[in-house]
mmCIF file of C-alpha atoms in Angstrom:
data_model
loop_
_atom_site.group_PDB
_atom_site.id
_atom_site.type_symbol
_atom_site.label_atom_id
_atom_site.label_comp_id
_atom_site.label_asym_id
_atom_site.label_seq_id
_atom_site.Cartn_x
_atom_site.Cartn_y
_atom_site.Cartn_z
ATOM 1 C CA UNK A 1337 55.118 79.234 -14.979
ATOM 2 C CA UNK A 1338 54.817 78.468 -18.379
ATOM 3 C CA UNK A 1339 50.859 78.903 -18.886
ATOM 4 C CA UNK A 1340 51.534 82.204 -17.535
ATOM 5 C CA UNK A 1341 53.934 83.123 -19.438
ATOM 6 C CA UNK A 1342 51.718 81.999 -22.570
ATOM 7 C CA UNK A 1343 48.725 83.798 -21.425
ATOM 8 C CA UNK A 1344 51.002 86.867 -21.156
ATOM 9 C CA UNK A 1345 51.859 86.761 -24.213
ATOM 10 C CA UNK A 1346 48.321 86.200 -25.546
ATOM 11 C CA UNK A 1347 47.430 89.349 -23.481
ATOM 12 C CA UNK A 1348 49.749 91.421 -25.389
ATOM 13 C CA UNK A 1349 47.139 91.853 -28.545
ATOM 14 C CA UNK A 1350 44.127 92.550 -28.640
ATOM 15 C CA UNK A 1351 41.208 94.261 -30.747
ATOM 16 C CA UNK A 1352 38.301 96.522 -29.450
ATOM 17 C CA UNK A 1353 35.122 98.133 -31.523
ATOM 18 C CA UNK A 1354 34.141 101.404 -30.328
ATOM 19 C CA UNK A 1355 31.584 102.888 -32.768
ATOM 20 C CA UNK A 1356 32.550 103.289 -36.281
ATOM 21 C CA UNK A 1357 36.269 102.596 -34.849
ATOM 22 C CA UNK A 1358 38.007 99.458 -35.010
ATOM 23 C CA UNK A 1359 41.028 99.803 -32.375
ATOM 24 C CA UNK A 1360 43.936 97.158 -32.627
ATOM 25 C CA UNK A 1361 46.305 97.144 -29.245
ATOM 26 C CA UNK A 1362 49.842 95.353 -28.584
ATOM 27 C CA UNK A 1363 51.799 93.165 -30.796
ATOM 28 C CA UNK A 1364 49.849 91.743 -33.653
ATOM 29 C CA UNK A 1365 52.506 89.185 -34.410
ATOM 30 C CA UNK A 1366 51.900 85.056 -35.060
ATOM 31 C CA UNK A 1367 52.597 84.418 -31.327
ATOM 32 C CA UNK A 1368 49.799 86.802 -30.181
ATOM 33 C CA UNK A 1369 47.297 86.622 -33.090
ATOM 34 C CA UNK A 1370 45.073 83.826 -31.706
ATOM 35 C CA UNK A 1371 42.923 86.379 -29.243
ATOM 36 C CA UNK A 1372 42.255 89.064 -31.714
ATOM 37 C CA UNK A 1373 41.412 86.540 -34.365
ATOM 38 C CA UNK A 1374 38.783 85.501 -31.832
ATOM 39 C CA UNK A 1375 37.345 88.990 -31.081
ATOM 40 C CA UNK A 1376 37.044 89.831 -34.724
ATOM 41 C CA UNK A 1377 34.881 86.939 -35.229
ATOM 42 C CA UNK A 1378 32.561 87.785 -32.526
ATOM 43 C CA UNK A 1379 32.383 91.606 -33.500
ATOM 44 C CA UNK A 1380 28.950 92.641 -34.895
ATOM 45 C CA UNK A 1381 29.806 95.451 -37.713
ATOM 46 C CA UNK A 1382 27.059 98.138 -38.557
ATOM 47 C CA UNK A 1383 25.360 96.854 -41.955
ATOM 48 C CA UNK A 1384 26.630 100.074 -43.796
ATOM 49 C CA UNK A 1385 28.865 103.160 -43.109
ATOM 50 C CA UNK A 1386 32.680 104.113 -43.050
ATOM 51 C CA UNK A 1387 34.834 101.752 -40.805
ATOM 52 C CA UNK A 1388 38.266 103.229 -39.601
ATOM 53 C CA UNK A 1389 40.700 100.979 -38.140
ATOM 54 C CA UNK A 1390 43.224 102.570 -36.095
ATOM 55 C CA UNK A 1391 46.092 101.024 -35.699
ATOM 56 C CA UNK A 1392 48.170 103.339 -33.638
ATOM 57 C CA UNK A 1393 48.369 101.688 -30.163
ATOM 58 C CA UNK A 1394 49.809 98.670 -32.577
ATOM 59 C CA UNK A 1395 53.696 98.077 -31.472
ATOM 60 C CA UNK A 1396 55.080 95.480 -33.550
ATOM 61 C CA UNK A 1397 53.148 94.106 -36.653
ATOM 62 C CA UNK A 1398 54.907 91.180 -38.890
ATOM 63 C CA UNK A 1399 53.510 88.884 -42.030
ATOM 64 C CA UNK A 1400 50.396 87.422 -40.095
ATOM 65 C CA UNK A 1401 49.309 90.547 -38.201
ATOM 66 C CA UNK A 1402 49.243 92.106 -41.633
ATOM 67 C CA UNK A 1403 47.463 89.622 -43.257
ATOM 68 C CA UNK A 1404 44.915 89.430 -40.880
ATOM 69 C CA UNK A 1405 44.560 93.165 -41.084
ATOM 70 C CA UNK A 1406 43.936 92.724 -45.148
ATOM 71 C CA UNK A 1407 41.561 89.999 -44.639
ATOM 72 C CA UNK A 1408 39.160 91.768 -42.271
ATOM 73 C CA UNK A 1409 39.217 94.739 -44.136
ATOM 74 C CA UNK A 1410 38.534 92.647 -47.668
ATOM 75 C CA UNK A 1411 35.966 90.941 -45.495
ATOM 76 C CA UNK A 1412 34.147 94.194 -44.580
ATOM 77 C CA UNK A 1413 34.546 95.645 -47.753
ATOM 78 C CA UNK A 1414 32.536 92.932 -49.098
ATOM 79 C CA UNK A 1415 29.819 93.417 -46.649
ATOM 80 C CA UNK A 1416 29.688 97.137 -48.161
ATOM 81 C CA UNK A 1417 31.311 98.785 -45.537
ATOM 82 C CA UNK A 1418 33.804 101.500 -46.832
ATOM 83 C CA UNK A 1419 37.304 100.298 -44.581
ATOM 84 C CA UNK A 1420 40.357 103.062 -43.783
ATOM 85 C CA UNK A 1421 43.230 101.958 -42.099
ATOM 86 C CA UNK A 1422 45.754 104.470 -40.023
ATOM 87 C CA UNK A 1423 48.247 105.326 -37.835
ATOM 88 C CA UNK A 1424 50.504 102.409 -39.094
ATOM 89 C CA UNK A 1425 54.291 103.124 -39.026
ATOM 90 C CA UNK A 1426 56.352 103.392 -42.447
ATOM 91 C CA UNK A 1427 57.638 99.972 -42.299
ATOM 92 C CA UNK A 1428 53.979 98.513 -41.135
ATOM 93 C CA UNK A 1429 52.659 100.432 -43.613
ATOM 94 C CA UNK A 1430 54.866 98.840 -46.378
ATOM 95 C CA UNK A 1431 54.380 95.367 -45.211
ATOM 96 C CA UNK A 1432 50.865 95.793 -45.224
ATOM 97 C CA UNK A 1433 50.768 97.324 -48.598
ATOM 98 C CA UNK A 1434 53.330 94.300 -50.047
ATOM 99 C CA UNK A 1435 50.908 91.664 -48.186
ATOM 100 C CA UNK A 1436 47.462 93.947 -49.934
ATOM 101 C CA UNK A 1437 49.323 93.427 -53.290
ATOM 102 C CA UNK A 1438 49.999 89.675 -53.124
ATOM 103 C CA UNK A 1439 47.280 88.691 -50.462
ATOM 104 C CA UNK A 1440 44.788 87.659 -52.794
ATOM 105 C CA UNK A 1441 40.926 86.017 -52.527
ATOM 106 C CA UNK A 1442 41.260 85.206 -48.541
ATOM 107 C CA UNK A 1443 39.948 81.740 -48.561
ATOM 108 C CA UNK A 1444 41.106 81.075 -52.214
ATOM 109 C CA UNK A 1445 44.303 79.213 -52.941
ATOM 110 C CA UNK A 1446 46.147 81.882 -54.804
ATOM 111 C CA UNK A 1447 46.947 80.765 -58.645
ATOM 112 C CA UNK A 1448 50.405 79.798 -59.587
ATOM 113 C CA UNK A 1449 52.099 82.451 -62.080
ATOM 114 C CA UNK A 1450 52.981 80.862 -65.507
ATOM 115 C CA UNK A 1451 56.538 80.609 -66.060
ATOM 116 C CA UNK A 1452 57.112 82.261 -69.592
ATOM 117 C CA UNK A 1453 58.774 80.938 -72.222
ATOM 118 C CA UNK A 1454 62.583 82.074 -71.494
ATOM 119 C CA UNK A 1455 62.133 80.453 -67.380
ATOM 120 C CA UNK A 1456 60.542 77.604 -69.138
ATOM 121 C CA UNK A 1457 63.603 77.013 -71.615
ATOM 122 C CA UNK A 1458 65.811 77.624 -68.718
ATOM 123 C CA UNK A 1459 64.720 75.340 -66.248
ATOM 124 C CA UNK A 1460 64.957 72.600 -68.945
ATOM 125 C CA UNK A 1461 68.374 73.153 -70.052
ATOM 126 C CA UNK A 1462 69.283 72.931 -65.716
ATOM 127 C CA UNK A 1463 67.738 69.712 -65.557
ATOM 128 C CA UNK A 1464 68.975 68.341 -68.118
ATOM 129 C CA UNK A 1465 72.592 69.215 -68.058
ATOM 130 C CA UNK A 1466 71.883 67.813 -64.130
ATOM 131 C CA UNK A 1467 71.143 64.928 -65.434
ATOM 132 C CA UNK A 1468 73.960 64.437 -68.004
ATOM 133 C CA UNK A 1469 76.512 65.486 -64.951
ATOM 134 C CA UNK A 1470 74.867 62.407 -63.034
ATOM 135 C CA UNK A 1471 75.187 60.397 -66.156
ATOM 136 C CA UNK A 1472 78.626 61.477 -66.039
ATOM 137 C CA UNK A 1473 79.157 60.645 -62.778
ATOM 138 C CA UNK A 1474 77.373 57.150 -62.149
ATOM 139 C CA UNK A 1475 80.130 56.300 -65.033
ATOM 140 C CA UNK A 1476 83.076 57.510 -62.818
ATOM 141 C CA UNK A 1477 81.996 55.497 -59.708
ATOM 142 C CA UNK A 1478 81.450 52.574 -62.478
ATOM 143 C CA UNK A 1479 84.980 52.736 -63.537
ATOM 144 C CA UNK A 1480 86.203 53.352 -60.013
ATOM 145 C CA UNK A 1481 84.276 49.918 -59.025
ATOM 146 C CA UNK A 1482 85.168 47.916 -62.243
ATOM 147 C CA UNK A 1483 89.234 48.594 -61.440
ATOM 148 C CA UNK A 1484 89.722 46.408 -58.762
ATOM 149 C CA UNK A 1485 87.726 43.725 -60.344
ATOM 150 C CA UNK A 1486 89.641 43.943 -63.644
ATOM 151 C CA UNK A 1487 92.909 43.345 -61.906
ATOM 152 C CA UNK A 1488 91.174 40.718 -59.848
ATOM 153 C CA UNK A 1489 88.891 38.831 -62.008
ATOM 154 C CA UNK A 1490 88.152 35.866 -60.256
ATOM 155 C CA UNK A 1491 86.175 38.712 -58.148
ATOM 156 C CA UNK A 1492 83.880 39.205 -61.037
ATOM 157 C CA UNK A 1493 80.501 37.040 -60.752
ATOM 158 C CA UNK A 1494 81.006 35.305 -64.312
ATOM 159 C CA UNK A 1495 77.199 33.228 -63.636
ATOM 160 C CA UNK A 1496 75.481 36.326 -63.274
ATOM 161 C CA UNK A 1497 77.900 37.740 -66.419
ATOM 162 C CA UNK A 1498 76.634 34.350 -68.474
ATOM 163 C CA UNK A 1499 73.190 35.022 -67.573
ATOM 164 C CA UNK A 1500 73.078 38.412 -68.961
ATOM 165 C CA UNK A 1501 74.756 37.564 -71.990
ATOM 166 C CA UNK A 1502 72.373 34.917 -73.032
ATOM 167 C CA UNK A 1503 69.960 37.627 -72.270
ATOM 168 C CA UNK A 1504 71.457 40.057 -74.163
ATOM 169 C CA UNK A 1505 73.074 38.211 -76.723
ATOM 170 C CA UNK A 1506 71.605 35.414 -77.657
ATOM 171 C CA UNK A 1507 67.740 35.754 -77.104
ATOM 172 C CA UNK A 1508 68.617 38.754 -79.468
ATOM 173 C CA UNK A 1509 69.361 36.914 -82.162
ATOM 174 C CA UNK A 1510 66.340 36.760 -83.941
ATOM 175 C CA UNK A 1511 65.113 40.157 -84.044
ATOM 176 C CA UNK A 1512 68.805 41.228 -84.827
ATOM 177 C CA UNK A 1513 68.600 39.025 -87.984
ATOM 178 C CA UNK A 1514 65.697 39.677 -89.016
ATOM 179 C CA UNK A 1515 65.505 43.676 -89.297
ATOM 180 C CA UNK A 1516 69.416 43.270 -90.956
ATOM 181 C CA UNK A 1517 68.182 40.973 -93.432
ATOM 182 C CA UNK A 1518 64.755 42.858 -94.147
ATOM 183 C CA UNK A 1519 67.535 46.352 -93.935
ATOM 184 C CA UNK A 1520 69.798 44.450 -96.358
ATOM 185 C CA UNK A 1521 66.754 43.863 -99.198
ATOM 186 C CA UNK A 1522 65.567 47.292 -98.599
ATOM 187 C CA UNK A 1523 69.114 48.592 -99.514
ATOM 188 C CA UNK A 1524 69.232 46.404 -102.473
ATOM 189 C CA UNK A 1525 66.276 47.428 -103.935
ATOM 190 C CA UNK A 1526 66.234 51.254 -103.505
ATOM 191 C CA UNK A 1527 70.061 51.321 -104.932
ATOM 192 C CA UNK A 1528 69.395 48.439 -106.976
ATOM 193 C CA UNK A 1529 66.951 50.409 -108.674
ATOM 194 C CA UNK A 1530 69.189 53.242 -109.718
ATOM 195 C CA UNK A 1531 72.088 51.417 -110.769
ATOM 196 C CA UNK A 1532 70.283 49.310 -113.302
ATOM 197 C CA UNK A 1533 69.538 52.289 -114.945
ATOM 198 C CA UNK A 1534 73.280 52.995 -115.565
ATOM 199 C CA UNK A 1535 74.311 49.194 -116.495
ATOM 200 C CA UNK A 1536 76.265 49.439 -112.896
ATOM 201 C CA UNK A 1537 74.514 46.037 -111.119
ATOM 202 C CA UNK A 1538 77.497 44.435 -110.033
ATOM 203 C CA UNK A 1539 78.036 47.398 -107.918
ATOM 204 C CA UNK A 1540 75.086 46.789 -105.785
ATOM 205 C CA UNK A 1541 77.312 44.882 -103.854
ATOM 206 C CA UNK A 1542 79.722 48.283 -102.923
ATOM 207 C CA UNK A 1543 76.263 49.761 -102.235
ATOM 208 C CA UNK A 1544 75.113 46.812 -99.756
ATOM 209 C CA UNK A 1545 78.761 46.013 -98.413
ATOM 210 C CA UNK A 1546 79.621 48.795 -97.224
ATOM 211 C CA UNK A 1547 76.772 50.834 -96.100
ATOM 212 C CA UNK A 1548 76.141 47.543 -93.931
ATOM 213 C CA UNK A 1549 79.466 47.097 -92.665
ATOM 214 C CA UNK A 1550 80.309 50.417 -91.725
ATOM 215 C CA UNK A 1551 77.033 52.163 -91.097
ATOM 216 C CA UNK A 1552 73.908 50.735 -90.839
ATOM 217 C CA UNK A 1553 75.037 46.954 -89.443
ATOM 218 C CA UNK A 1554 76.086 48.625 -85.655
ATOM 219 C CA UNK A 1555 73.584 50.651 -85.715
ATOM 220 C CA UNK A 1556 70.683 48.796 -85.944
ATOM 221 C CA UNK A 1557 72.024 45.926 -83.783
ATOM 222 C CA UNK A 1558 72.707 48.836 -81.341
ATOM 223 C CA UNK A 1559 69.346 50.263 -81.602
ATOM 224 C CA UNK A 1560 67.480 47.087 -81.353
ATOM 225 C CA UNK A 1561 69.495 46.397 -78.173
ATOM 226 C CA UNK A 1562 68.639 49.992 -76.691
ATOM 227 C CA UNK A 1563 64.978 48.921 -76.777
ATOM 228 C CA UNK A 1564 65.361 45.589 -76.008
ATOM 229 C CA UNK A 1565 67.767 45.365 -73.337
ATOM 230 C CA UNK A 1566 68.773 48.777 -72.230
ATOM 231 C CA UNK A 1567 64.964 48.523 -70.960
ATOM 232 C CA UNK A 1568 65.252 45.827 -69.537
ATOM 233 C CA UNK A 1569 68.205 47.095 -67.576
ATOM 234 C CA UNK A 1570 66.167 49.900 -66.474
ATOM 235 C CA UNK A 1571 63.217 47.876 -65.263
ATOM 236 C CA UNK A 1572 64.933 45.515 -63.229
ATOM 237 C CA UNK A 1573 66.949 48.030 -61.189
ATOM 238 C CA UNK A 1574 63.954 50.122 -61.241
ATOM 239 C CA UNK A 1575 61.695 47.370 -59.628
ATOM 240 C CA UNK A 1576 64.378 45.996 -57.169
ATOM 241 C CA UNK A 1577 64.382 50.059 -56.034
ATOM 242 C CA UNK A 1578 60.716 50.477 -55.707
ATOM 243 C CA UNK A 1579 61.033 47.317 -53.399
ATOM 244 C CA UNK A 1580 64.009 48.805 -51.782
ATOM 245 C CA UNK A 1581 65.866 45.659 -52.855
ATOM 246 C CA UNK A 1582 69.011 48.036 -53.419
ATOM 247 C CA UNK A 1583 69.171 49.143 -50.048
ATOM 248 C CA UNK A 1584 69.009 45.629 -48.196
ATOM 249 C CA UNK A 1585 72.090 45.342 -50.874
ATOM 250 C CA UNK A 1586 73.829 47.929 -49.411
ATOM 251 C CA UNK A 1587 72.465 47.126 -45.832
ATOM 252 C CA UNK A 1588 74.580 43.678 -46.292
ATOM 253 C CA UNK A 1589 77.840 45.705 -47.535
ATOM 254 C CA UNK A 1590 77.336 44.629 -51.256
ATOM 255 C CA UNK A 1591 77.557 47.109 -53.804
ATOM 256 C CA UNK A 1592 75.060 47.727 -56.005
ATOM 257 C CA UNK A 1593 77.198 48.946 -59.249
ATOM 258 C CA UNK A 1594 79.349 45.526 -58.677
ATOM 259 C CA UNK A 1595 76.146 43.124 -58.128
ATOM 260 C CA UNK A 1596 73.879 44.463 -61.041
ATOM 261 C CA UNK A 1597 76.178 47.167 -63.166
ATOM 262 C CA UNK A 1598 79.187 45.449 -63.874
ATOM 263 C CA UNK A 1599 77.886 42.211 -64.985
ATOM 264 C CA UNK A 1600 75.042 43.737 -67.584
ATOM 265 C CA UNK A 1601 78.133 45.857 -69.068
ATOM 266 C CA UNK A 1602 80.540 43.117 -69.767
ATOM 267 C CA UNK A 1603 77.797 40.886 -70.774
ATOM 268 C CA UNK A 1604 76.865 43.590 -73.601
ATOM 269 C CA UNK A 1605 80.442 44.609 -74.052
ATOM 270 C CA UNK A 1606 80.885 41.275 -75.327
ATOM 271 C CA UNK A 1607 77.209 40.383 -76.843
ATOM 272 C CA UNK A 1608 77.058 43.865 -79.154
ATOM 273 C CA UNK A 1609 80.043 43.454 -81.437
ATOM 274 C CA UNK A 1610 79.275 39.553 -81.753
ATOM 275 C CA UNK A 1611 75.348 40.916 -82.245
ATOM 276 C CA UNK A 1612 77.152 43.109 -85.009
ATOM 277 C CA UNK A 1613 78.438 40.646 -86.602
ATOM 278 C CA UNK A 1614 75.822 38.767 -87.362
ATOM 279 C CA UNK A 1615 73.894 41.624 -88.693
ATOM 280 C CA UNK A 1616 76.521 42.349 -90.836
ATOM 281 C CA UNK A 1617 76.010 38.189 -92.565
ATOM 282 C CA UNK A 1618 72.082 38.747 -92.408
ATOM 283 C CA UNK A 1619 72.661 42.272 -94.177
ATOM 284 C CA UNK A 1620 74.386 41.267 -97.105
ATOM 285 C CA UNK A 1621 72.594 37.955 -97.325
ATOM 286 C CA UNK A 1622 69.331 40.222 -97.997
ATOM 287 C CA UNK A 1623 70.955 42.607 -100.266
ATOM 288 C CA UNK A 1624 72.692 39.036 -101.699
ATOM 289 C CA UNK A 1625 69.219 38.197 -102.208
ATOM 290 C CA UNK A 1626 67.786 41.230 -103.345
ATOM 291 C CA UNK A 1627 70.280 41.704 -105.797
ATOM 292 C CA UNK A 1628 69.744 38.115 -107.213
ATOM 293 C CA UNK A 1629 65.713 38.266 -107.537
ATOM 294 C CA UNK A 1630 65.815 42.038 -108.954
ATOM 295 C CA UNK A 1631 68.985 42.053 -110.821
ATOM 296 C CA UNK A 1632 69.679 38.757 -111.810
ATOM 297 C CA UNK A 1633 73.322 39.165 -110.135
ATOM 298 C CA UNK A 1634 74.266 35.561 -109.199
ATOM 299 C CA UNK A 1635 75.017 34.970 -104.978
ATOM 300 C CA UNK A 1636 78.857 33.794 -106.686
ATOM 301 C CA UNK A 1637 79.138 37.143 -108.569
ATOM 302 C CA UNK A 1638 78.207 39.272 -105.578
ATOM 303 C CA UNK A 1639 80.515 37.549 -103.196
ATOM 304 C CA UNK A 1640 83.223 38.223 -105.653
ATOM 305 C CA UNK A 1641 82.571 41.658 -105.513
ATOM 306 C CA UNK A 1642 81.884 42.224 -102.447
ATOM 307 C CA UNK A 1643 85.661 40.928 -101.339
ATOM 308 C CA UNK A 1644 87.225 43.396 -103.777
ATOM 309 C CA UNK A 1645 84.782 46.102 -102.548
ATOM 310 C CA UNK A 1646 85.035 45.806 -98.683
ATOM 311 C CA UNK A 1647 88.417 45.903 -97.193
ATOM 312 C CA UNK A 1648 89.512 44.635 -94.036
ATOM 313 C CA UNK A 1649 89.586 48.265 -92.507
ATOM 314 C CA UNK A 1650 85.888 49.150 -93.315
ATOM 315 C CA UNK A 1651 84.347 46.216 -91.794
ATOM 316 C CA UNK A 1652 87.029 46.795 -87.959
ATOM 317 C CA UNK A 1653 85.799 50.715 -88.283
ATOM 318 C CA UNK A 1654 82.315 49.266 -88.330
ATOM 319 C CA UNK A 1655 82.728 46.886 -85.884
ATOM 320 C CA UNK A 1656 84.696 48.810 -83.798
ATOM 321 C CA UNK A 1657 81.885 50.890 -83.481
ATOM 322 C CA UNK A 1658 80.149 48.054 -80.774
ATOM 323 C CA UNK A 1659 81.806 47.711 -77.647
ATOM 324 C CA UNK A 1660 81.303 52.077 -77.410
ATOM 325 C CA UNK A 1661 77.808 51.757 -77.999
ATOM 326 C CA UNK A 1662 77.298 48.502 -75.783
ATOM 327 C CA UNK A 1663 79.148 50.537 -72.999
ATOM 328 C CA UNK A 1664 76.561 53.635 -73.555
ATOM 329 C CA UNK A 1665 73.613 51.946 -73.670
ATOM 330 C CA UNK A 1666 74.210 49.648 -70.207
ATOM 331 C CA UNK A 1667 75.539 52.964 -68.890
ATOM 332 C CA UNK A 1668 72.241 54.889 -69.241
ATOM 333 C CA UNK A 1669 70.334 51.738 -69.023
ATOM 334 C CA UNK A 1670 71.358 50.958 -65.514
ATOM 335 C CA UNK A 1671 71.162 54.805 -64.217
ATOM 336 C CA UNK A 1672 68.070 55.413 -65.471
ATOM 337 C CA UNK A 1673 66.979 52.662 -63.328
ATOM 338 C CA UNK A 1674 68.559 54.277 -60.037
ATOM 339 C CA UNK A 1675 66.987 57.061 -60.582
ATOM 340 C CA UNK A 1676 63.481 55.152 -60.030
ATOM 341 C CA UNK A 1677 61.538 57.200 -57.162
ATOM 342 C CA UNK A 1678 58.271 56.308 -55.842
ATOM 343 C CA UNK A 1679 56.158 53.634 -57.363
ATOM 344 C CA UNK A 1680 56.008 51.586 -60.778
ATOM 345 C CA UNK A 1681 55.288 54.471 -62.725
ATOM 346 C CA UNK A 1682 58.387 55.937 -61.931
ATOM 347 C CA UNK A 1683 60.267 52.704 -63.551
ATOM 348 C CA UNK A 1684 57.775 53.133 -66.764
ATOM 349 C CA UNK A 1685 58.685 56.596 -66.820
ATOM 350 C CA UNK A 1686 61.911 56.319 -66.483
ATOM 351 C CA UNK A 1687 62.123 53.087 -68.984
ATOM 352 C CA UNK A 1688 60.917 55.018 -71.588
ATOM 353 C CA UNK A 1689 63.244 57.589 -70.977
ATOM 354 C CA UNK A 1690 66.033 55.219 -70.781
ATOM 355 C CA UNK A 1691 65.022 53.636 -74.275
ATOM 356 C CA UNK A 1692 65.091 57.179 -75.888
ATOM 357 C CA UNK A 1693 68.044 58.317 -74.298
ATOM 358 C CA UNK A 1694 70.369 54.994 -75.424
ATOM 359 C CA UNK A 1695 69.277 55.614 -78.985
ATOM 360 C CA UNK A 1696 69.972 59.575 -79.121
ATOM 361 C CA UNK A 1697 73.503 59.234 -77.713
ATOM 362 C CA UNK A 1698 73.939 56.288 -80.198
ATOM 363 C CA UNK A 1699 73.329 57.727 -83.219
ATOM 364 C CA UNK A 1700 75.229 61.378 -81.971
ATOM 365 C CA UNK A 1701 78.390 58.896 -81.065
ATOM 366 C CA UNK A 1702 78.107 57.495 -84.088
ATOM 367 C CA UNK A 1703 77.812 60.635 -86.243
ATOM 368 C CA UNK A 1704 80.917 61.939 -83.821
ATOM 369 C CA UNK A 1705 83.075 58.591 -85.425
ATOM 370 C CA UNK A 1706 81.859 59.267 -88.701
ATOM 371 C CA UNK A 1707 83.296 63.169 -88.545
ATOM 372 C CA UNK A 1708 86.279 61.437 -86.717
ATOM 373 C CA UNK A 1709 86.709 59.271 -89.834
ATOM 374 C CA UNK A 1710 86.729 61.661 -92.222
ATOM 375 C CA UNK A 1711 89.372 63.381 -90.620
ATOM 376 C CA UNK A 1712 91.546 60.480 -90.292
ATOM 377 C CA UNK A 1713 91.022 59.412 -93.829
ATOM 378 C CA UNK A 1714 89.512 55.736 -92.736
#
């Protein structure tokens, strides 16, 4: 019953050549295409001449019937036949016309139109204000996760917490010291420089003291730690989802945010400001330094200055600075590594993004708490 009903259907096109005429029959829809296809393949054409196809015993004609009609009369054409097509309705007509227009080389994969400039602009401002609604939520279902285990913190998995801070923390130490002390000389001399020229040394420590404490101190360490292990972050997580590691986590009912998230951000919660710290010692002991070897200010002298030049309040609003840019950069760390598709390029890719994403929302926080400052007179 049904191979009837098929061959029926099949029945209900067809195509005949009689002469110079070209007669199409039926329905010349995708369902009943197949036959005529055929019997326009095993036509033989004259080799020159005027070819009309009429297309008045034609009763229904959709997308593919009117592509097929373009194609055979693009492919006669090309033989040098001259091709006219008639007694197509109004709304055949107009389909075949619309199909004509966009149809194309048959045989040739039609070229993708160039967005211009304006789509272009557009579609990157979309994906990118996607992506900073993800950001923003991946932090809500954080916080909605790290709740319960700050009221319950025996919950909390303090090895894994340990582990990341010795990570993050203390295998930082030496590049943290090193850039703040190399920052610290570099500070010393360029400023150190001027000032002589005014008799002003001993305020070389002002200079150093408080451009270190406030400024430059939090965000280097915070910088350095972007690179170093907001990458890291982003690889791991990346890797474990290329392996589909996170979904046998959440096959076995363990979350994913309170396994790997929530660990890496109180373990640089607490490894940043400490981090900071310590660039802040290594910062003025360069400018110390500096200021000795250039100046001929004595370490005693500078120390002495430096406590009447840096309050208590300037080196908190510096350091204060830490624990919101430790929080950004294992924020965007971490969901930049669930949004790993695909294979390991996909974690490079989205590593690199990660890196350069930590240290633009850095320095933009930080120029937000300078301008909040100001305001506040701090």
């Amino acid at each position: 019953m049904h191979a009837l009903s098929k061959d029926t259907r099949q029945a209900r096109a067809s195509v005949s050549l009689e002469g110079d005429a070209l007669r199409g029959n039926g329905e010349w829809t995708v369902f009943h295409l197949h036959g005529v296809e055929r019997s326009l393949s095993n036509l033989s054409w004259p080799g020159a001449g005027i070819i009309q196809i009429d297309m008045h015993a034609v009763s229904a004609l959709d997308t593919a019937g009117a592509w097929l009609l373009y194609r055979t009369v693009f492919q006669l054409t090309q033989t040098g036949l001259s091709v006219s097509v008639t007694g197509l309705s109004s709304e055949a007509q107009t389909l075949y016309e619309y199909v004509s227009r966009r149809g194309g080389v048959p045989g040739q994969l039609p070229k993708l139109a160039k967005p211009g400039l304006v789509e272009r602009i557009g579609r990157s401002s979309i994906e990118e204000l996607n992506k900073n609604i993800g950001l923003l939520a991946f932090m809500g279902e954080t916080a909605v996760t790290a709740a319960p285990l700050l009221l319950s913190p025996q919950r909390i998995r303090w090895q894994v917490v340990l582990r990341e801070l010795g990570e993050a923390g203390y295998k930082a130490l030496p590049i943290v010291g090193m850039l703040a002390f190399l920052l610290g000389v570099v500070i010393a001399y360029q400023g150190g420089d001027q000032l002589r020229l005014y008799g002003a040394n001993i305020f070389i420590a002002d200079l150093v003291g408080l451009s270190m404490l406030r400024e430059l101190a939090p965000l280097i360490a915070a910088i350095i730690v972007a690179g170093r292990t907001g990458s890291a972050y982003t690889a791991q997580i990346g890797t474990m989802k290329v392996t589909d590691e996170i979904d046998a986590l959440r096959t076995m009912a363990i979350t994913p945010i309170e396994l790997l998230v929530i660990p890496k951000l109180i373990a640089l919660v607490i490894a940043l400001p400490l981090l900071t710290v310590y660039a802040d010692i290594m910062g003025i002991f360069g400018g110390m330094v500096m200021a000795n070897v250039m100046l001929g200010l004595s370490m005693s002298t500078f120390l002495d200055r430096l406590v009447e030049a840096v309050s208590l309040q300037s080196y908190l609003t510096g350091l204060g600075k830490a624990p919101v840019f430790a929080a950004i950069i294992a924020m965007v760390g971490c969901f930049q590594g669930f949004q790993v598709v695909g294979s390991a390029e996909s974690v490079g890719r989205q590593t690199t993004i990660s890196v350069v994403q930590s240290i633009f929302w850095v320095i933009v926080i930080d120029a937000l708490f300078s301008i909040a400052f100001s305001r506040l007179g701090l």
